[in-house]
mmCIF file of C-alpha atoms and ligand atoms in Angstrom:
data_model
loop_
_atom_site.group_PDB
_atom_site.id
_atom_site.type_symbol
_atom_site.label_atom_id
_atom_site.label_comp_id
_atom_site.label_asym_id
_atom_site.label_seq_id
_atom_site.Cartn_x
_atom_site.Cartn_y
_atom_site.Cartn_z
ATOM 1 C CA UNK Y 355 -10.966 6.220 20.453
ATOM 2 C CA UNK Y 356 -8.770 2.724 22.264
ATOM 3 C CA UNK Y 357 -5.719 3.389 23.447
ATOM 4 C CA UNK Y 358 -2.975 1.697 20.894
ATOM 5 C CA UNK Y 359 -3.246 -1.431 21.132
ATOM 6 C CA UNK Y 360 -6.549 -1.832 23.297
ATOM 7 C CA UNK Y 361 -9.201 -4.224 22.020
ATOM 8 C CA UNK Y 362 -11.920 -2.553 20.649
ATOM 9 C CA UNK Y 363 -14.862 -4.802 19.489
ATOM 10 C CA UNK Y 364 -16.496 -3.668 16.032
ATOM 11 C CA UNK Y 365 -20.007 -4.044 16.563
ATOM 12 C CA UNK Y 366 -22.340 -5.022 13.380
ATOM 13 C CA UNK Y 367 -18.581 -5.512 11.286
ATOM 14 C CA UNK Y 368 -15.626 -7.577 12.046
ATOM 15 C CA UNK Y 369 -16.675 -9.737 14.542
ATOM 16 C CA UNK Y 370 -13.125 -11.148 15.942
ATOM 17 C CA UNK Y 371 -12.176 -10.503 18.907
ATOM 18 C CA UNK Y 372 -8.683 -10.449 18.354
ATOM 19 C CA UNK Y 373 -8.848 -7.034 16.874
ATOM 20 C CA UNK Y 374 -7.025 -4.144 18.062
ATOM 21 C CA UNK Y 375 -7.666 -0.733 16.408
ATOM 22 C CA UNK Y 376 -4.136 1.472 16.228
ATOM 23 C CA UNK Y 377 -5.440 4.956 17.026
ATOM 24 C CA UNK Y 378 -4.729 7.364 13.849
ATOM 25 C CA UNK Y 379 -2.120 10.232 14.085
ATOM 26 C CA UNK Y 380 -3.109 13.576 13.122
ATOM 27 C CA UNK Y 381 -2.915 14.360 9.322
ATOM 28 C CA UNK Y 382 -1.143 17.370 9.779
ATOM 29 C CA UNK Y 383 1.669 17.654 7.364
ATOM 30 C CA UNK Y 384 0.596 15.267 5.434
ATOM 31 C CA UNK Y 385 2.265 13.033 2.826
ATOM 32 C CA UNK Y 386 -0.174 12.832 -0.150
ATOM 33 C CA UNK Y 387 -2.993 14.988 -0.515
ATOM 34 C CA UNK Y 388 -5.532 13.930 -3.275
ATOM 35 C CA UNK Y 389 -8.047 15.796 -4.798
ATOM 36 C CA UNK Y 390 -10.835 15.639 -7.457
ATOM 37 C CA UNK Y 391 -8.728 12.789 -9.067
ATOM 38 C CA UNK Y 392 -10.464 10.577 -11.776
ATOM 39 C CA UNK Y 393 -8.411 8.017 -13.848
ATOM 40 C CA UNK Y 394 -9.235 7.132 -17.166
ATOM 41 C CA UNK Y 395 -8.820 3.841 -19.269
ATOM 42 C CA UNK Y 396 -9.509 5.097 -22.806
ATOM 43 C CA UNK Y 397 -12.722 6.590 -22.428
ATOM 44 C CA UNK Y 398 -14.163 4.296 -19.084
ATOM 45 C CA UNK Y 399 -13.758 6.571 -16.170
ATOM 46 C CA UNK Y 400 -12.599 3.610 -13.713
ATOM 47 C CA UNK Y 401 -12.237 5.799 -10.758
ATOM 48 C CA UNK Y 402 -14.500 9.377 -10.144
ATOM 49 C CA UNK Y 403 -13.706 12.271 -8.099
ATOM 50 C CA UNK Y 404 -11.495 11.296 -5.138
ATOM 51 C CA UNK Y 405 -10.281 13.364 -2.527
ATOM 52 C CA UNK Y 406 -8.195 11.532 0.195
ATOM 53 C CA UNK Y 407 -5.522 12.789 2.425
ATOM 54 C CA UNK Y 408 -2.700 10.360 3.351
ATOM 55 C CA UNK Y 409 -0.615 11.056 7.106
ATOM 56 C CA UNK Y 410 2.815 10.628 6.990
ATOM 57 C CA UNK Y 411 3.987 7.546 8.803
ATOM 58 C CA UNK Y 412 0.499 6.148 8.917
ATOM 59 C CA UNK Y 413 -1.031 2.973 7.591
ATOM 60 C CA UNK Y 414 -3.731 3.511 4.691
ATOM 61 C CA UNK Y 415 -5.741 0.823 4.116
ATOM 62 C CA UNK Y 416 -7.910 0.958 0.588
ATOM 63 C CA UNK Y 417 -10.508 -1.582 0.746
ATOM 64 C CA UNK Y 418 -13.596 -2.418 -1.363
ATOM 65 C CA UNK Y 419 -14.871 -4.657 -4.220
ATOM 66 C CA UNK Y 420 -13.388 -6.038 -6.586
ATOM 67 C CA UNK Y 421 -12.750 -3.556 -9.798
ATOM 68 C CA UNK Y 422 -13.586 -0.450 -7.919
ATOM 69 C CA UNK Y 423 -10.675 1.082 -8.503
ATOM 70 C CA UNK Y 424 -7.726 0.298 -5.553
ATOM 71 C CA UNK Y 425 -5.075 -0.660 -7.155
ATOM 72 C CA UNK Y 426 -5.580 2.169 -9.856
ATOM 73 C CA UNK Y 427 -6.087 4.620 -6.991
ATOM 74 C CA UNK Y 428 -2.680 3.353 -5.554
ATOM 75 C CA UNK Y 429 -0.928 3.029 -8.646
ATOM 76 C CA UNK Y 430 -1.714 6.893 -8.511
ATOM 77 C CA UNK Y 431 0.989 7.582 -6.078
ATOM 78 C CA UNK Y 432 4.134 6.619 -7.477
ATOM 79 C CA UNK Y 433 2.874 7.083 -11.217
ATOM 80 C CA UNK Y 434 2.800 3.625 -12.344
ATOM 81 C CA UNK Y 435 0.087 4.361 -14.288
ATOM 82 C CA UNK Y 436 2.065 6.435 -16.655
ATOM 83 C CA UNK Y 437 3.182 3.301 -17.809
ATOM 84 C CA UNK Y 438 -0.172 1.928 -19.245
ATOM 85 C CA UNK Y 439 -0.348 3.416 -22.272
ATOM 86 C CA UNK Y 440 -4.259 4.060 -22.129
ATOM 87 C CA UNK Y 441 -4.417 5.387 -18.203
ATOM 88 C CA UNK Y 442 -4.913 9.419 -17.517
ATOM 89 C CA UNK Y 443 -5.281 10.502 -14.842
ATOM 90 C CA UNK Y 444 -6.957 14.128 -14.161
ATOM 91 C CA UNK Y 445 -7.085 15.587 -10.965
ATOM 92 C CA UNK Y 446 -4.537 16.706 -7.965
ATOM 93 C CA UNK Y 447 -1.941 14.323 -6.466
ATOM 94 C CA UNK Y 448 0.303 16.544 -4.181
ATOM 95 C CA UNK Y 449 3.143 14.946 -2.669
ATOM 96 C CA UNK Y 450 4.508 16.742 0.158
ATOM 97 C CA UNK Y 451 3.037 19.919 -0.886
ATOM 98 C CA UNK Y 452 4.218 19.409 -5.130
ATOM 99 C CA UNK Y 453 2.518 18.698 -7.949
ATOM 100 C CA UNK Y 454 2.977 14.699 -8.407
ATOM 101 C CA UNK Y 455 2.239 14.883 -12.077
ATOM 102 C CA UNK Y 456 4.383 18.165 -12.440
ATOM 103 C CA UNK Y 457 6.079 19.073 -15.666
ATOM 104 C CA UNK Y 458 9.153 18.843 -14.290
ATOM 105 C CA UNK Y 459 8.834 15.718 -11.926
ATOM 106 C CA UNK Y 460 10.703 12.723 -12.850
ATOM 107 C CA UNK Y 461 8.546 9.527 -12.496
ATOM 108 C CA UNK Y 462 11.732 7.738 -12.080
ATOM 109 C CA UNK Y 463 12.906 9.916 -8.549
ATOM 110 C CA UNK Y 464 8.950 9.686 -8.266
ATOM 111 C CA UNK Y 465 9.029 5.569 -7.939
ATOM 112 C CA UNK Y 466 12.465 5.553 -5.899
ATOM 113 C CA UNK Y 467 10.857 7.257 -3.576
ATOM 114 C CA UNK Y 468 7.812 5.701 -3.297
ATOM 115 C CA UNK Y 469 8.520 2.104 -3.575
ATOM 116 C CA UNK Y 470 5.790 -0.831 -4.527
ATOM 117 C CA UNK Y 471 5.315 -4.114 -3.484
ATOM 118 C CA UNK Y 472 2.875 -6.427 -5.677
ATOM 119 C CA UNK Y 473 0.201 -8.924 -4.716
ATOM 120 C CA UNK Y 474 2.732 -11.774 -6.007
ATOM 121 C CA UNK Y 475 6.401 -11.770 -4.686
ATOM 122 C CA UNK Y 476 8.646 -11.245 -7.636
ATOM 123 C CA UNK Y 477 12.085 -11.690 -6.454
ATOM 124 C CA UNK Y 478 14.630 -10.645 -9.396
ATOM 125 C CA UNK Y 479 15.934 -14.406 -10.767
ATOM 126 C CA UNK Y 480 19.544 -13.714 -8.687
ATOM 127 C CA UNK Y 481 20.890 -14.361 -5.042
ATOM 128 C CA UNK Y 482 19.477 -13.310 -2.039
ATOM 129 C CA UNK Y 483 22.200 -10.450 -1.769
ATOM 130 C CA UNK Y 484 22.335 -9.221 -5.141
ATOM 131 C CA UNK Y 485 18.396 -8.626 -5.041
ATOM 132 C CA UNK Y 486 18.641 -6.529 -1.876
ATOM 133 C CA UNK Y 487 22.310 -4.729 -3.536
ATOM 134 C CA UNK Y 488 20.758 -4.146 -7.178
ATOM 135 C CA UNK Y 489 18.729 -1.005 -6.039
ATOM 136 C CA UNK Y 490 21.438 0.670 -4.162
ATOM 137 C CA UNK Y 491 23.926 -0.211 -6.729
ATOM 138 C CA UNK Y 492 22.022 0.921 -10.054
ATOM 139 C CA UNK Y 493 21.816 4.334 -7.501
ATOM 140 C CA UNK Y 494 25.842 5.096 -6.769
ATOM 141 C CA UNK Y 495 25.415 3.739 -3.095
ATOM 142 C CA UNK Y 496 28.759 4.138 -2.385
ATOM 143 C CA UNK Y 497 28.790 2.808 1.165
ATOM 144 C CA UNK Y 498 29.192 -0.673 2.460
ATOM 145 C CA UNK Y 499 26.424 -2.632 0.422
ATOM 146 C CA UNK Y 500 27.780 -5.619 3.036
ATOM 147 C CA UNK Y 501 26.522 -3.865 5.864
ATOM 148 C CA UNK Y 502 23.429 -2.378 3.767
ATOM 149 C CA UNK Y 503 22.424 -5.689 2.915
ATOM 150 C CA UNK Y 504 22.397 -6.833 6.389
ATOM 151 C CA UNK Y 505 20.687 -3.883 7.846
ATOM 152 C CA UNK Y 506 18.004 -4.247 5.462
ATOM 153 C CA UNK Y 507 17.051 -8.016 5.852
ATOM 154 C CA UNK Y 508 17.180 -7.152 9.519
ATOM 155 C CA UNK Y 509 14.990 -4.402 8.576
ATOM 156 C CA UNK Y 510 12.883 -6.673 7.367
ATOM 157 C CA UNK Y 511 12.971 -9.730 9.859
ATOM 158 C CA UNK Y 512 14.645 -11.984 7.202
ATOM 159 C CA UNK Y 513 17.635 -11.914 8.349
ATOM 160 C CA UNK Y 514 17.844 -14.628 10.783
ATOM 161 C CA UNK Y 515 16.727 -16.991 8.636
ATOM 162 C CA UNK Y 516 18.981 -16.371 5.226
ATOM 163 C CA UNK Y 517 22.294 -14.844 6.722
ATOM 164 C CA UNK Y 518 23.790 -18.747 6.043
ATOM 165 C CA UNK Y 519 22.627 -18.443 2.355
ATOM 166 C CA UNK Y 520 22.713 -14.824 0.636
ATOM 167 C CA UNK Y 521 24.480 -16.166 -2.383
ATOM 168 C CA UNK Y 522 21.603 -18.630 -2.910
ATOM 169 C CA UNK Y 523 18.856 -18.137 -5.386
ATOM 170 C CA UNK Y 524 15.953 -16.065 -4.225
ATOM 171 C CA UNK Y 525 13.575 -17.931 -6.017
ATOM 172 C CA UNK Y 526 14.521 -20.913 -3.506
ATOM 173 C CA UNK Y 527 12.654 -18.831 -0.601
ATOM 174 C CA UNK Y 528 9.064 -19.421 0.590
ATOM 175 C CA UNK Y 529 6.217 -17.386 -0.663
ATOM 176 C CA UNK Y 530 5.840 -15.457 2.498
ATOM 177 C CA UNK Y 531 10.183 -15.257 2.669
ATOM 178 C CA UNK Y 532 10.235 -13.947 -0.984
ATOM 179 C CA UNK Y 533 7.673 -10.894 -0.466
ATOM 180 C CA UNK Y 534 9.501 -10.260 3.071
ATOM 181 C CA UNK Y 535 12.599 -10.122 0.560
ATOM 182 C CA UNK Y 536 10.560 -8.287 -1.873
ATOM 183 C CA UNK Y 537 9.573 -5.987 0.778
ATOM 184 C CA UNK Y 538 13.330 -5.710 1.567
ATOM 185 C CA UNK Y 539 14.605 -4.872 -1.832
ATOM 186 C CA UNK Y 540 11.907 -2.427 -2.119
ATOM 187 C CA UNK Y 541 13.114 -0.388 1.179
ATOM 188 C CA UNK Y 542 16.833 -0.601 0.765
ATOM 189 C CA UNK Y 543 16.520 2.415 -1.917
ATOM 190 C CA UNK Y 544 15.505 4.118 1.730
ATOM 191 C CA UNK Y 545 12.017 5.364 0.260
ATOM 192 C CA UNK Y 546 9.637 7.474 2.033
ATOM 193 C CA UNK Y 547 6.595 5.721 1.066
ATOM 194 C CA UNK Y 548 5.841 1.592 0.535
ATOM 195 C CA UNK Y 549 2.818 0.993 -1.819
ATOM 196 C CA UNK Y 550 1.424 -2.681 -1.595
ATOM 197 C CA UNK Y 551 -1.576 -3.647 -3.611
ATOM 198 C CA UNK Y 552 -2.577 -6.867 -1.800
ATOM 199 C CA UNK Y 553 0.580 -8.266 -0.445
ATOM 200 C CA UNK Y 554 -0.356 -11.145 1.749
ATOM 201 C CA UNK Y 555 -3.184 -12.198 -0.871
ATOM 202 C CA UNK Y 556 -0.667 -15.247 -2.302
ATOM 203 C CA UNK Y 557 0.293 -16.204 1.348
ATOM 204 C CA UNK Y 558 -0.597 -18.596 3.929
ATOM 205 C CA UNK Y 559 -1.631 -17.350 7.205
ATOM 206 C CA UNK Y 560 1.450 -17.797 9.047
ATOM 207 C CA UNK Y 561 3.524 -15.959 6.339
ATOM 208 C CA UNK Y 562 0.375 -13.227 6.433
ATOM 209 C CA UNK Y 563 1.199 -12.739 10.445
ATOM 210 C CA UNK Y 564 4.687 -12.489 9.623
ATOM 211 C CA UNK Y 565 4.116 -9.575 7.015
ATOM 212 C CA UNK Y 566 1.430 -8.039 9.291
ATOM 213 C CA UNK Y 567 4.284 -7.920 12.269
ATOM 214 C CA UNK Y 568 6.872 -6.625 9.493
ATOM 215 C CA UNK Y 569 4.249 -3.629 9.013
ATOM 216 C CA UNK Y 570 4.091 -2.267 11.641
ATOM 217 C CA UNK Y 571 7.205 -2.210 12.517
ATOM 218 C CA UNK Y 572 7.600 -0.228 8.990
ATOM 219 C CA UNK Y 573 5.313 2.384 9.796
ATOM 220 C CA UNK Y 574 7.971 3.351 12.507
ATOM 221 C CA UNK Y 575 9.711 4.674 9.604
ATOM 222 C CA UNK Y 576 7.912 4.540 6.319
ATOM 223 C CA UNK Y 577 4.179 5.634 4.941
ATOM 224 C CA UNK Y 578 2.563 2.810 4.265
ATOM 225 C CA UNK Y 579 -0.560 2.316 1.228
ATOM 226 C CA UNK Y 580 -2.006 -0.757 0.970
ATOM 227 C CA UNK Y 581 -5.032 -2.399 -1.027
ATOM 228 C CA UNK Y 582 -6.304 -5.140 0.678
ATOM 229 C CA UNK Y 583 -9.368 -7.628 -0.302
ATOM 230 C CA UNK Y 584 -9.177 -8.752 3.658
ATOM 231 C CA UNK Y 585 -11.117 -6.216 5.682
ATOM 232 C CA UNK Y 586 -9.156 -8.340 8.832
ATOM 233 C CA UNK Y 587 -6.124 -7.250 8.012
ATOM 234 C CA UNK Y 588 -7.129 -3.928 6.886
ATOM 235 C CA UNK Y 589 -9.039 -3.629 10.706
ATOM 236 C CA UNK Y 590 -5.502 -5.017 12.162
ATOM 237 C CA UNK Y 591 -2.659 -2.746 10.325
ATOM 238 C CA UNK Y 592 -3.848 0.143 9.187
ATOM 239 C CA UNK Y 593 -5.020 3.507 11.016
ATOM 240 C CA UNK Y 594 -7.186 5.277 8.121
ATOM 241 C CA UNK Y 595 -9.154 2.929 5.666
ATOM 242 C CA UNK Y 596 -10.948 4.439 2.680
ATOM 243 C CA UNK Y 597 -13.990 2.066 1.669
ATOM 244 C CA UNK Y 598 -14.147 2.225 -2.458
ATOM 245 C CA UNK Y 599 -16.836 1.134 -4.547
ATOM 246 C CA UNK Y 600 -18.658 1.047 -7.638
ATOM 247 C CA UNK Y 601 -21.765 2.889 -9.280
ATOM 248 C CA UNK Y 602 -23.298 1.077 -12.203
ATOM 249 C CA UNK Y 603 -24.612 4.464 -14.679
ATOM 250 C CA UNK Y 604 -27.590 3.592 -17.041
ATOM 251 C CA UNK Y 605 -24.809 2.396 -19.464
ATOM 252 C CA UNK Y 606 -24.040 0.084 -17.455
ATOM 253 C CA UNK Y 607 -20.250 1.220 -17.162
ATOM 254 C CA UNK Y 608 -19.046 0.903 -13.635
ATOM 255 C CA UNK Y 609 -17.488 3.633 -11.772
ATOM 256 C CA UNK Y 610 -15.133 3.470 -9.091
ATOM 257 C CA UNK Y 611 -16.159 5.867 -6.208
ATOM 258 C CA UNK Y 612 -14.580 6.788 -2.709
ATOM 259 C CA UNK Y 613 -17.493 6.217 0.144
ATOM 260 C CA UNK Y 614 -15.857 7.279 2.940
ATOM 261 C CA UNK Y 615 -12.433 7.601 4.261
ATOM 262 C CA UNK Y 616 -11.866 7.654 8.096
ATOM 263 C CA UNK Y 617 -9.625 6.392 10.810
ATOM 264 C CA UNK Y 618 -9.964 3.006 10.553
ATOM 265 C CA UNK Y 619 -11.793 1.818 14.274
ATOM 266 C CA UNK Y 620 -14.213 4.508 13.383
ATOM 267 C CA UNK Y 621 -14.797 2.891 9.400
ATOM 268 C CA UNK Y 622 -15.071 -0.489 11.715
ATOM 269 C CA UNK Y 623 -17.118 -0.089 14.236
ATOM 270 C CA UNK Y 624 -19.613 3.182 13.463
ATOM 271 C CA UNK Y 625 -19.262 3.791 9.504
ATOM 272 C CA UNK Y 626 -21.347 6.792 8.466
ATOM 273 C CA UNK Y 627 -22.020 5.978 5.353
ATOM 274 C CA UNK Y 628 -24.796 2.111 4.992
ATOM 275 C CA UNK Y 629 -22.675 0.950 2.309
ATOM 276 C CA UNK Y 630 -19.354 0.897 4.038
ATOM 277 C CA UNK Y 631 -21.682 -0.928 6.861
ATOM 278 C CA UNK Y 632 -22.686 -3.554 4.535
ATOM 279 C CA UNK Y 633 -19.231 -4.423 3.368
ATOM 280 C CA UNK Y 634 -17.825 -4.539 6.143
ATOM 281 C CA UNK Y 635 -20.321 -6.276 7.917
ATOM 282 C CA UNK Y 636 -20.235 -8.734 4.711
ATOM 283 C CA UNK Y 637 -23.871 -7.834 3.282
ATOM 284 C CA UNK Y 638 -22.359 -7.431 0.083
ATOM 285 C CA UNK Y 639 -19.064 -7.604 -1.952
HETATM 286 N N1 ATP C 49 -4.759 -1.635 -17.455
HETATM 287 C C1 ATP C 49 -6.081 -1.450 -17.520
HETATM 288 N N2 ATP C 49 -6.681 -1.216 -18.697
HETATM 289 C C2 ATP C 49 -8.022 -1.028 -18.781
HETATM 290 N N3 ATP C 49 -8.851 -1.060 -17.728
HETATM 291 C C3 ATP C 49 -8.302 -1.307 -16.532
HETATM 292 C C4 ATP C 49 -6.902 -1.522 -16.352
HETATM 293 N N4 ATP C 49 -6.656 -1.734 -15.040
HETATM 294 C C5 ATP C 49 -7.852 -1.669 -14.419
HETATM 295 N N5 ATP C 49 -8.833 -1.413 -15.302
HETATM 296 C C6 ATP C 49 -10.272 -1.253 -15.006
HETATM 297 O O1 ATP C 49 -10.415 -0.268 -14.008
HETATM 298 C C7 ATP C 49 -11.389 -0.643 -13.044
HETATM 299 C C8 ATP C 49 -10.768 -0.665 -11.666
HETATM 300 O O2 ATP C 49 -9.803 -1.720 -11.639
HETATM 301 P P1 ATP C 49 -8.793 -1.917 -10.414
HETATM 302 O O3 ATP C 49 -7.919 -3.077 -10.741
HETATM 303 O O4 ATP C 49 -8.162 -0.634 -10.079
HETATM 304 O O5 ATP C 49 -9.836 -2.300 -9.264
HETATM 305 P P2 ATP C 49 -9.570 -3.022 -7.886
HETATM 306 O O6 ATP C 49 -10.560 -2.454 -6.936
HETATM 307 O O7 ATP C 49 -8.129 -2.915 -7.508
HETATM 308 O O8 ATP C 49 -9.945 -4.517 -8.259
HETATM 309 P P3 ATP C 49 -9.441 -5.900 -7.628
HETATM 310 O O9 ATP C 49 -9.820 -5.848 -6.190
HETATM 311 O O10 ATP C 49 -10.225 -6.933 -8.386
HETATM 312 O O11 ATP C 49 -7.968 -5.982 -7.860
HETATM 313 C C9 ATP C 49 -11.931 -1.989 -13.511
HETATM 314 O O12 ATP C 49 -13.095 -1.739 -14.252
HETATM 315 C C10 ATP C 49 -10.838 -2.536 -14.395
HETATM 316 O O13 ATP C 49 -11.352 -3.363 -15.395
#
């Protein structure tokens, strides 16, 4: 394994240069520990039999073809799923050691917590501050939401460029400004874990560095999931990735499966498993 931060070529996969692997912590005490999970849509089994472990203040990367099952895999782990009527999901999810889907878990604790950011930046329709102070507020905060709402766009290197216009509309930001915010509102509940299923996917390049940057600054602090369709990114930020896919059965109903999950130079540059080596090295997908 490179040192942090070393370039490490990925020979037969991503071919830039530019990439850096970020060695992997250990997974000891971890944050999420899957196991056996399937999830359900009626009666289409969209993802079989995963077993995954997530580190705590890592950066998870779930990558793979479209439909095979990311974004319901990640939806997993703050239970947004419980909110689509026809989802089940069967299987363990243990969250620092508990039962996720416990009896006595409440999804709502369950989502503060583990925050979300989505592929599209959905600001709420209200100033710059009042997006950032609505979580905090709805929760009691009873400190200085002033200060909290500048320690937070600091947090998330927006500061700088809206301190001269908090009382302005968020939805006059940028794209890449508005998930930055989004990112924002999303960790001034102070979760433990940030979910994001494709966040750069809507963004220019320059606004993708930007968010890339914010990451890893995150991870200093927060677990970080994310689905990403660019295997780039997912080579540059993360230090696990878990390569999904999909089996066809002699239905013809497609399956999401988990191929291999590893730290994320080794998935790069010496997959075990030829399918992971043909995505990544862009054979198919
Ligand atoms: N709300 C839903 N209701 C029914 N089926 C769904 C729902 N969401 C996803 N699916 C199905 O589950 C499977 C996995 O979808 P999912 O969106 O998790 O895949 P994905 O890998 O994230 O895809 P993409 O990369 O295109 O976003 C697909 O067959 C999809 O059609």
């Amino acid at each position: 394994m490179s040192a942090p931060g070393a370039p490490s070529e990925a020979p037969g996969g991503i071919k830039s240069p530019q990439v850096s692997f970020r060695s992997a912590p250990s997974l000891e005490a971890p944050v999420f520990e899957v196991g056996s999970l399937s999830v359900y849509y009626g009666s289409h089994e969209a993802v079989r039999d995963v077993n995954l472990t997530v580190g705590h203040r890592q950066i998870t990367a779930l990558i793979g073809p479209s439909g095979c099952g990311k974004s319901t895999v990640l939806r997993c782990f703050n239970r947004m799923n419980d909110l689509i009527p026809t989802a089940r999901v069967v299987g363990k999810i243990r969250y620092h050691d508990e039962d996720l889907y416990g009896r006595e878990v409440d999804p709502i604790e369950v989502r503060r917590r583990i925050g979300m950011v989505f592929q599209k930046p959905n600001p709420f329709p209200k100033s710059i501050y009042d997006n950032i102070a609505y979580g905090p507020r709805v929760g009691g905060f009873k400190g200085n939401l002033d200060d909290l709402v500048e320690e937070t766009l600091t947090h998330a290197a927006l500061w700088d460029e809206v301190k001269d216009k908090l009382k302005s509309s968020a939805l006059a930001l940028s794209g890449g400004q508005q998930q930055r915010l989004c990112i924002a509102r999303t960790i001034a509940v102070k979760p433990e874990v940030v979910l994001m299923d494709e966040p750069c996917s809507a963004l220019d390049p320059i606004a993708t560095a930007k968010i890339e940057d914010l990451m890893e600054k995150l991870a200093e602090e927060f677990t970080i999931v994310i689905v990403t369709h660019n295997m780039q990114q997912a080579a540059r930020v993360s230090h696990r990735t878990a390569f999904f896919t999909a089996d066809v059965d002699d239905k013809g109903e497609r399956h999401g499966r988990l191929v291999e999950y590893d730290e994320t130079e080794r998935i790069f540059s010496n997959p075990s498993d030829r399918r992971t080596e043909d995505y990544i090295s862009g054979r198919f997908g």
